[in-house]
């Protein structure tokens, strides 16, 4: 019995060290990063990409334990150990500056950049990012994931089981890297004031532009606002597993074409 307890304790310690230092598992809970990431995608976040800060400590939500409870003494100086710099276009998991919840978005604005959105087009440092039409993104209108969320459709209200469509565009950053963004409708977040990203902070947006709470909204207004360097957890590089159902145990809902898929 003692040997069994020791084995369990050692296994938990090893798993804790692995999660704290190297990779953190992350389930995609919402549709804010469609079509890059779908509800039910499962990935490991590379914590080594940007080094370590208080946000690198694991949280245990069902026990009411967050990163600040464990490593809050490291919070406040906006620095990291073994620091690495994120690059524009990275898909990043970070701690929300106010709520402490984990978010995943695409990095659009670096420190010193200006970012504005006009008619749904990102204006980066005074220059619009090219958006080339790329057909439509189609999904079935049904409840998705454990929360049972239903998608928003550019085609308007549709019935259960019908096709839900959104316009696709390929957006390209100044370095030539590109990614798909989706459009649902015309709304307030399609036109913003000019944001100047402070030193040591970053500006994030979801690829599903009309269905994302991100840096376009201030933290106290339900958005993300600017995200401090120390709040970055790591970079999402690859989807390991994906399930379209309410549970990963529903094997008939597994998306085999997304297993080990690289994130662009």
PDB file of N, CA and C in Angstrom, residues 115-124 126 128-129 131 187-194 205 216:
ATOM      1  N   UNK A 115      -3.148  50.056 -33.870  1.00  0.00           N
ATOM      2  CA  UNK A 115      -4.123  49.129 -34.441  1.00  0.00           C
ATOM      3  C   UNK A 115      -5.482  49.810 -34.462  1.00  0.00           C
ATOM      4  N   UNK A 116      -6.140  49.708 -35.593  1.00  0.00           N
ATOM      5  CA  UNK A 116      -7.500  50.214 -35.730  1.00  0.00           C
ATOM      6  C   UNK A 116      -8.266  49.254 -36.635  1.00  0.00           C
ATOM      7  N   UNK A 117      -9.573  49.187 -36.475  1.00  0.00           N
ATOM      8  CA  UNK A 117     -10.410  48.396 -37.378  1.00  0.00           C
ATOM      9  C   UNK A 117     -11.384  49.345 -38.065  1.00  0.00           C
ATOM     10  N   UNK A 118     -11.428  49.280 -39.408  1.00  0.00           N
ATOM     11  CA  UNK A 118     -12.349  50.096 -40.196  1.00  0.00           C
ATOM     12  C   UNK A 118     -13.109  49.178 -41.147  1.00  0.00           C
ATOM     13  N   UNK A 119     -14.420  49.163 -41.006  1.00  0.00           N
ATOM     14  CA  UNK A 119     -15.267  48.318 -41.862  1.00  0.00           C
ATOM     15  C   UNK A 119     -14.777  46.877 -41.874  1.00  0.00           C
ATOM     16  N   UNK A 120     -14.320  46.411 -40.720  1.00  0.00           N
ATOM     17  CA  UNK A 120     -13.894  45.032 -40.593  1.00  0.00           C
ATOM     18  C   UNK A 120     -12.477  44.749 -41.027  1.00  0.00           C
ATOM     19  N   UNK A 121     -11.775  45.760 -41.510  1.00  0.00           N
ATOM     20  CA  UNK A 121     -10.390  45.589 -41.973  1.00  0.00           C
ATOM     21  C   UNK A 121      -9.438  46.150 -40.921  1.00  0.00           C
ATOM     22  N   UNK A 122      -8.401  45.390 -40.583  1.00  0.00           N
ATOM     23  CA  UNK A 122      -7.417  45.832 -39.591  1.00  0.00           C
ATOM     24  C   UNK A 122      -6.452  46.820 -40.237  1.00  0.00           C
ATOM     25  N   UNK A 123      -6.293  47.977 -39.589  1.00  0.00           N
ATOM     26  CA  UNK A 123      -5.323  48.982 -40.025  1.00  0.00           C
ATOM     27  C   UNK A 123      -4.149  48.894 -39.058  1.00  0.00           C
ATOM     28  N   UNK A 124      -3.033  48.373 -39.514  1.00  0.00           N
ATOM     29  CA  UNK A 124      -1.870  48.156 -38.661  1.00  0.00           C
ATOM     30  C   UNK A 124      -0.799  49.178 -39.006  1.00  0.00           C
ATOM     31  N   UNK A 126      -1.083  52.204 -39.626  1.00  0.00           N
ATOM     32  CA  UNK A 126      -1.538  53.086 -40.702  1.00  0.00           C
ATOM     33  C   UNK A 126      -1.798  52.410 -42.030  1.00  0.00           C
ATOM     34  N   UNK A 128      -3.692  49.200 -44.158  1.00  0.00           N
ATOM     35  CA  UNK A 128      -4.690  48.122 -44.051  1.00  0.00           C
ATOM     36  C   UNK A 128      -4.067  46.762 -44.368  1.00  0.00           C
ATOM     37  N   UNK A 129      -4.446  45.762 -43.590  1.00  0.00           N
ATOM     38  CA  UNK A 129      -3.998  44.401 -43.882  1.00  0.00           C
ATOM     39  C   UNK A 129      -4.853  43.848 -45.018  1.00  0.00           C
ATOM     40  N   UNK A 131      -7.147  41.680 -47.236  1.00  0.00           N
ATOM     41  CA  UNK A 131      -8.113  40.605 -47.003  1.00  0.00           C
ATOM     42  C   UNK A 131      -8.649  40.138 -48.352  1.00  0.00           C
ATOM     43  N   UNK A 187     -21.083  45.073 -37.150  1.00  0.00           N
ATOM     44  CA  UNK A 187     -21.346  45.407 -35.755  1.00  0.00           C
ATOM     45  C   UNK A 187     -20.315  46.407 -35.258  1.00  0.00           C
ATOM     46  N   UNK A 188     -20.479  46.849 -34.018  1.00  0.00           N
ATOM     47  CA  UNK A 188     -19.651  47.919 -33.485  1.00  0.00           C
ATOM     48  C   UNK A 188     -18.164  47.639 -33.515  1.00  0.00           C
ATOM     49  N   UNK A 189     -17.778  46.384 -33.283  1.00  0.00           N
ATOM     50  CA  UNK A 189     -16.346  46.055 -33.234  1.00  0.00           C
ATOM     51  C   UNK A 189     -15.691  46.078 -34.605  1.00  0.00           C
ATOM     52  N   UNK A 190     -16.491  46.291 -35.685  1.00  0.00           N
ATOM     53  CA  UNK A 190     -15.923  46.413 -37.034  1.00  0.00           C
ATOM     54  C   UNK A 190     -15.328  47.797 -37.269  1.00  0.00           C
ATOM     55  N   UNK A 191     -15.593  48.734 -36.371  1.00  0.00           N
ATOM     56  CA  UNK A 191     -15.049  50.090 -36.482  1.00  0.00           C
ATOM     57  C   UNK A 191     -14.622  50.547 -35.086  1.00  0.00           C
ATOM     58  N   UNK A 192     -13.350  50.811 -34.930  1.00  0.00           N
ATOM     59  CA  UNK A 192     -12.820  51.181 -33.618  1.00  0.00           C
ATOM     60  C   UNK A 192     -11.992  52.461 -33.721  1.00  0.00           C
ATOM     61  N   UNK A 193     -11.660  52.992 -32.583  1.00  0.00           N
ATOM     62  CA  UNK A 193     -10.688  54.086 -32.526  1.00  0.00           C
ATOM     63  C   UNK A 193      -9.291  53.507 -32.738  1.00  0.00           C
ATOM     64  N   UNK A 194      -8.290  54.352 -32.747  1.00  0.00           N
ATOM     65  CA  UNK A 194      -6.909  53.901 -32.912  1.00  0.00           C
ATOM     66  C   UNK A 194      -6.347  53.494 -31.550  1.00  0.00           C
ATOM     67  N   UNK A 205      -6.650  39.499 -31.219  1.00  0.00           N
ATOM     68  CA  UNK A 205      -7.966  39.420 -31.851  1.00  0.00           C
ATOM     69  C   UNK A 205      -8.282  37.960 -32.160  1.00  0.00           C
ATOM     70  N   UNK A 216     -10.127  44.603 -28.701  1.00  0.00           N
ATOM     71  CA  UNK A 216     -10.908  45.736 -29.191  1.00  0.00           C
ATOM     72  C   UNK A 216     -11.799  46.325 -28.097  1.00  0.00           C
TER      73      UNK A 216
END
